[in-house]
Coordinates of C-alpha atoms and ligand atoms in Angstrom, one line a residue:
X726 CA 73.0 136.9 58.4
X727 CA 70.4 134.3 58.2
X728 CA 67.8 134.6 55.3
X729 CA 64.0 134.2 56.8
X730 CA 61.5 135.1 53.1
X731 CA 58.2 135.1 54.8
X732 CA 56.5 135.4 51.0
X733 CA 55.0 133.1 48.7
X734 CA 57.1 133.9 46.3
X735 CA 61.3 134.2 46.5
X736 CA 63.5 132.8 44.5
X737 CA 64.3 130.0 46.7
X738 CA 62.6 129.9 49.9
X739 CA 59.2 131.2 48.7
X740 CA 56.3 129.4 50.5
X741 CA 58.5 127.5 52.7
X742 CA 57.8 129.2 56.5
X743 CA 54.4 131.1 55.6
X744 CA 53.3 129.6 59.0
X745 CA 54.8 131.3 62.5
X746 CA 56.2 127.3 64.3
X747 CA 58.0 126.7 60.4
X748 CA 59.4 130.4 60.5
X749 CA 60.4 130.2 63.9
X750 CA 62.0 126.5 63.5
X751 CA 64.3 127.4 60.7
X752 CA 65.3 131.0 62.7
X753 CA 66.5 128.5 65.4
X754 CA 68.0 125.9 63.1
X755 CA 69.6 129.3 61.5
X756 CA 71.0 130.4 64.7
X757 CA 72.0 127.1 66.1
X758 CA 74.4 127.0 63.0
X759 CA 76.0 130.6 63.6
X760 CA 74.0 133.2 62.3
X761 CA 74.2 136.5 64.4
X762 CA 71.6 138.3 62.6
X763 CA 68.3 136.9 61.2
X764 CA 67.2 139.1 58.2
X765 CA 62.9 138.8 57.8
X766 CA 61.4 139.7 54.7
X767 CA 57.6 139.9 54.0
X768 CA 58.2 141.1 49.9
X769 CA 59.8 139.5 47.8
X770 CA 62.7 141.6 45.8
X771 CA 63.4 138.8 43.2
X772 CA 63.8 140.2 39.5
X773 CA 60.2 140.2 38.6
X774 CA 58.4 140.4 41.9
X775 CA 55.3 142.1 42.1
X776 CA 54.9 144.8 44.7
X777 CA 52.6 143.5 47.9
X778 CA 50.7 146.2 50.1
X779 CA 51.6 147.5 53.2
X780 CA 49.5 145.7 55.3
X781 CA 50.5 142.0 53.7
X782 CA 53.8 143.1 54.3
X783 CA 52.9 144.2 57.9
X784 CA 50.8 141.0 58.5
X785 CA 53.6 138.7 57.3
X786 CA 56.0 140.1 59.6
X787 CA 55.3 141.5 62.9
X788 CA 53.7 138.3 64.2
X789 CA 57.4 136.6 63.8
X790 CA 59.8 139.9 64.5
X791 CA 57.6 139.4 67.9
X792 CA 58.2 136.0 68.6
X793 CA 61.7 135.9 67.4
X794 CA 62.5 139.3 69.7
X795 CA 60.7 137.1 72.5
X796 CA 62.7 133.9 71.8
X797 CA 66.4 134.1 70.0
X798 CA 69.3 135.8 71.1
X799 CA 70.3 137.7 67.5
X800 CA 69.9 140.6 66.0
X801 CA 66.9 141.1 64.2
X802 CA 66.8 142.5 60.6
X803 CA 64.0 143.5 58.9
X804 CA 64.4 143.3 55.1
X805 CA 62.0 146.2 53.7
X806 CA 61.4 149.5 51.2
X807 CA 58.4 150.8 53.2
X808 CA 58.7 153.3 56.1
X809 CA 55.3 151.7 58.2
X810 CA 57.1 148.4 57.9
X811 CA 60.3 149.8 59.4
X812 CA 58.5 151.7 61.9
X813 CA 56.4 148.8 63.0
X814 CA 59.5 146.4 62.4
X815 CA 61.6 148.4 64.9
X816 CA 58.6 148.5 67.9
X817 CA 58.3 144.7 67.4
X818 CA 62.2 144.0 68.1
X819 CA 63.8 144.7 65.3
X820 CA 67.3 146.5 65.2
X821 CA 68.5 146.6 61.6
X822 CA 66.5 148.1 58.8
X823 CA 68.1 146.1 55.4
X824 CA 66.5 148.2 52.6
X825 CA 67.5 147.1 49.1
X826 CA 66.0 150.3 48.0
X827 CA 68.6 152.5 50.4
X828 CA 66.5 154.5 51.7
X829 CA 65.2 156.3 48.5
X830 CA 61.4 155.9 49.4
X831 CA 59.3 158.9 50.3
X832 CA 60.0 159.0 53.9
X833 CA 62.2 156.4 54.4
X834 CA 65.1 157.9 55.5
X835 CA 62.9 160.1 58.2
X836 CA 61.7 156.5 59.7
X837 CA 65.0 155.0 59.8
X838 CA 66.3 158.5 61.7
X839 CA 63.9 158.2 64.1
X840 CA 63.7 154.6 65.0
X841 CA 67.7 155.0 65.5
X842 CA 68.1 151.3 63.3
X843 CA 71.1 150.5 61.8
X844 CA 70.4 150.0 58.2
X845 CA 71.6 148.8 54.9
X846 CA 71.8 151.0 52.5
X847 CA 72.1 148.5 49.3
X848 CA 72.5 149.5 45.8
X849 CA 69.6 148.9 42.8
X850 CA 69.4 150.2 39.6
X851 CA 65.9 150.4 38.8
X852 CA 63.5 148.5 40.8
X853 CA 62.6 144.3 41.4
X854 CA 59.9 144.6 38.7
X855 CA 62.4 145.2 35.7
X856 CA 65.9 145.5 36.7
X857 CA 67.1 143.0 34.9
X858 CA 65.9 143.7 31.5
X859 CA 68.6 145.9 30.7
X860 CA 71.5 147.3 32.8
X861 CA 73.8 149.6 31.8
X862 CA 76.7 151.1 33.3
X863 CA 79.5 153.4 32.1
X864 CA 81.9 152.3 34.7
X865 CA 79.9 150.0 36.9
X866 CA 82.2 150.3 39.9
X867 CA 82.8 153.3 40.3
X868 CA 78.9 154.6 39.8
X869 CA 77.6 151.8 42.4
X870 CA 80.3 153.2 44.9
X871 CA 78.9 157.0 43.9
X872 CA 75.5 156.1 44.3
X873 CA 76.3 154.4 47.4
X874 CA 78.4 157.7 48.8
X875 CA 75.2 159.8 48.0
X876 CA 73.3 157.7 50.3
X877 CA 75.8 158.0 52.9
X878 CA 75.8 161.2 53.2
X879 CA 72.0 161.8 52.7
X880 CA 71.4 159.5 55.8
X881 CA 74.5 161.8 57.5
X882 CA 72.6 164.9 56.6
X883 CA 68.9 163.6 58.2
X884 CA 70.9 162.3 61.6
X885 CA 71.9 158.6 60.5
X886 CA 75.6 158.3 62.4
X887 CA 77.9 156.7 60.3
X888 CA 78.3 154.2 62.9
X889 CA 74.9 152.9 62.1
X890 CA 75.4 152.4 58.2
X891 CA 76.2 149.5 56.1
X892 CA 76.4 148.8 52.9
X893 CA 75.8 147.1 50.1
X894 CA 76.5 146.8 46.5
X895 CA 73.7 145.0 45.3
X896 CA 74.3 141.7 43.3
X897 CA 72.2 140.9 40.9
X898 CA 69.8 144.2 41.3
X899 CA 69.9 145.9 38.3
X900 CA 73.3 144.0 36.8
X901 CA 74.6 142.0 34.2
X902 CA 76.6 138.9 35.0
X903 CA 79.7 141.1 33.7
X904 CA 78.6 144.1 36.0
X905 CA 78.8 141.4 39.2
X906 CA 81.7 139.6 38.5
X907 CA 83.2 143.2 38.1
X908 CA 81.9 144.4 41.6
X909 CA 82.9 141.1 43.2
X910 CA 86.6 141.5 41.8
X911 CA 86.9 144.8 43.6
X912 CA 85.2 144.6 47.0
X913 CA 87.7 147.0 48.4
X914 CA 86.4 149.4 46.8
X915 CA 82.8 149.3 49.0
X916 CA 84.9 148.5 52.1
X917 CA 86.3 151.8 51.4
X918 CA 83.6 153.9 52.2
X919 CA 84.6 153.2 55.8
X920 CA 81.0 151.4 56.5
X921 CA 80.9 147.6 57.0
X922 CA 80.3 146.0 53.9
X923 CA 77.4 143.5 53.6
X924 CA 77.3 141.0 50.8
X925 CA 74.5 139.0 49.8
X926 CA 75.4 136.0 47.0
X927 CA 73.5 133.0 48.0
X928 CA 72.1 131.1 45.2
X929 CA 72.0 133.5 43.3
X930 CA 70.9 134.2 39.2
X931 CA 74.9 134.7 38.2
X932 CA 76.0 131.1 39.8
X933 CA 72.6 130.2 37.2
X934 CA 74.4 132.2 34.1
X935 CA 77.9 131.6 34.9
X936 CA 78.0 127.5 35.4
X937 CA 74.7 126.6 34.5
X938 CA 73.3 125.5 37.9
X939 CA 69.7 125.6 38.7
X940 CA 69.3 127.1 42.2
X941 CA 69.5 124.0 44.1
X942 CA 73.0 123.4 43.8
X943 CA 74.7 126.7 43.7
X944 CA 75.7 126.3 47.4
X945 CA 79.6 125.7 46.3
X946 CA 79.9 128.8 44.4
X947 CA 78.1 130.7 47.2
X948 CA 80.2 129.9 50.3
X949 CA 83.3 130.3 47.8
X950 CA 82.6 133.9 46.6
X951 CA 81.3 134.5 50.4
X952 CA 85.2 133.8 51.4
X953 CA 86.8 135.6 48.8
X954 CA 84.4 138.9 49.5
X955 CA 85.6 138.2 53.2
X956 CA 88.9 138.3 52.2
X957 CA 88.6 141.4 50.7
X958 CA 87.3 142.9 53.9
X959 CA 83.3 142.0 53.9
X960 CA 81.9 142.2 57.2
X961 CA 78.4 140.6 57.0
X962 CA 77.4 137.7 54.6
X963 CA 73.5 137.0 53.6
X964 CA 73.0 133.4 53.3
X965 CA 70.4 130.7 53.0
X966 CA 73.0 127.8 53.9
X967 CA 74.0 129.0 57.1
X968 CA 76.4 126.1 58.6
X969 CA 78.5 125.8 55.3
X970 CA 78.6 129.6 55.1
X971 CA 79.9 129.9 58.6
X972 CA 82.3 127.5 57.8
X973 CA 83.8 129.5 54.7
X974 CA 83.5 133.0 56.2
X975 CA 85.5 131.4 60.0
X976 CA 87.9 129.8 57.3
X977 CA 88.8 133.0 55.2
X978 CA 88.9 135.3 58.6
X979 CA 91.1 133.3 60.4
X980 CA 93.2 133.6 56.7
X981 CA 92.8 137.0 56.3
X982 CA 93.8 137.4 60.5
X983 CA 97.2 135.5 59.9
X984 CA 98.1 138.7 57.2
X985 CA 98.9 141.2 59.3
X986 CA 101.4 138.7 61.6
X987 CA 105.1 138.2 61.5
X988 CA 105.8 134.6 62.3
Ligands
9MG325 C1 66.8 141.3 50.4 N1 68.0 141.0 49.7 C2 68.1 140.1 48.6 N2 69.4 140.1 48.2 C3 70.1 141.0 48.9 C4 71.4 141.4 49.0 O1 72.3 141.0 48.1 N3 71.8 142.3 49.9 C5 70.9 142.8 50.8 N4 71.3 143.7 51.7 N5 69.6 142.4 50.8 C6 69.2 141.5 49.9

């Protein structure tokens, strides 16, 4: 899954395809490297980010959901909390509703029913504004896979198949360095819940804490905890660096593959 931030303002690819021909470019370059799935976001969800309206949100983008529906071959992902977005997402060409806020927004879950999306149900404690400032867990594990459970079965309960539902455990929303190594260690947990498991690592904040990187070089622990969350059965990866991820995630299939034979 190709990462397209159509927003001023993300962690790393903030401002850089606010105009439709740039946007459109790097979904091509994406796809031309492997990506299957090109997930568009018009907020950003970085720890910090300030809320936008619907209608930036909306304005941000529809106008390249349309011309990505009218011009790639991939699935379409649209990478929002708000019901009008997922609504107007969906009509535009949009398949996949990724909503870091799984669902929990006052009408959410009715929008995704109806549409019939897949969607992402990923874990957050708390919300982008402050979830860093201080999480806590008991058992971090096992309360991201409850939390995770309950939104199964609430999306079960308003008409959601199961075969429409992934999920997600959320690094670095609402999580101590601790919290994600912790989660990462134990993927099979997630994979589990008998949903594909989505993962999304790329440059991220704990690469920052954990080896001191700023985000421009954290591609090498990326595509290496990308393969070792394949390995432990991740279906879907959320990358900015979509060649070398490709490369890791064909690497550690093929590995993981080769377990189950005899010779
Ligand atoms: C939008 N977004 C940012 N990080 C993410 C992650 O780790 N997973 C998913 N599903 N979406 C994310």
């Amino acid at each position: 899954m190709g990462i397209l931030n159509i927003t001023p303002d993300s962690f790393s690819d903030g401002g850089l395809w606010l105009e439709p021909a740039q946007a459109l470019a790097q979904a091509r370059q994406m796809q031309a490297e492997g990506a299957r799935l090109i997930d568009v976001g018009g907020e950003s969800t970085r720890p910090g980010a300030a809320p936008v309206s619907e209608q930036e949100e909306l304005d941000r983008v529809v106008p390249i959901i349309e011309r990505l529906a009218r011009e790639l071959d991939c699935v379409i992902s649209i990478d929002t909390m708000k019901p009008a977005v997922m609504r107007t997402a969906m009509k535009a060409g949009a398949s996949l509703i990724n909503d870091v806020n799984a669902l929990r927004a006052d009408g959410a879950i009715e929008a995704a029913a109806e549409t019939g999306a897949a969607v992402c149900l990923m874990h957050m404690q708390g919300e982008p504004r402050s979830m860093q400032e201080a999480p806590r867990y008991r058992d971090v594990l096992a309360e991201v896979r409850a939390a995770l459970l309950e939104r199964i079965e609430a999306c079960l309960s308003a008409g959601i198949p199961r075969a429409r539902l992934l999920v997600d455990p959320g690094i670095g929303f609402g999580k101590s360095l601790e919290h994600n190594l912790r989660l990462l260690a134990r993927l099979d947990a997630f994979v589990d819940l008998g949903c594909p498991l989505l993962l999304g690592v790329s440059r991220k904040s704990l690469f920052g804490k954990l080896l001191g990187l700023p985000v421009a070089e954290r591609l090498v622990p990326s595509v290496v905890t990308a393969a070792l969350a394949i390995q432990q059965g991740a279906a879907i990866i959320r990358a900015h660096d979509v060649r070398a991820t490709v490369q890791a995630v064909q690497t550690a299939l093929a590995i993981r593959e080769a377990r189950g034979e005899s010779h």
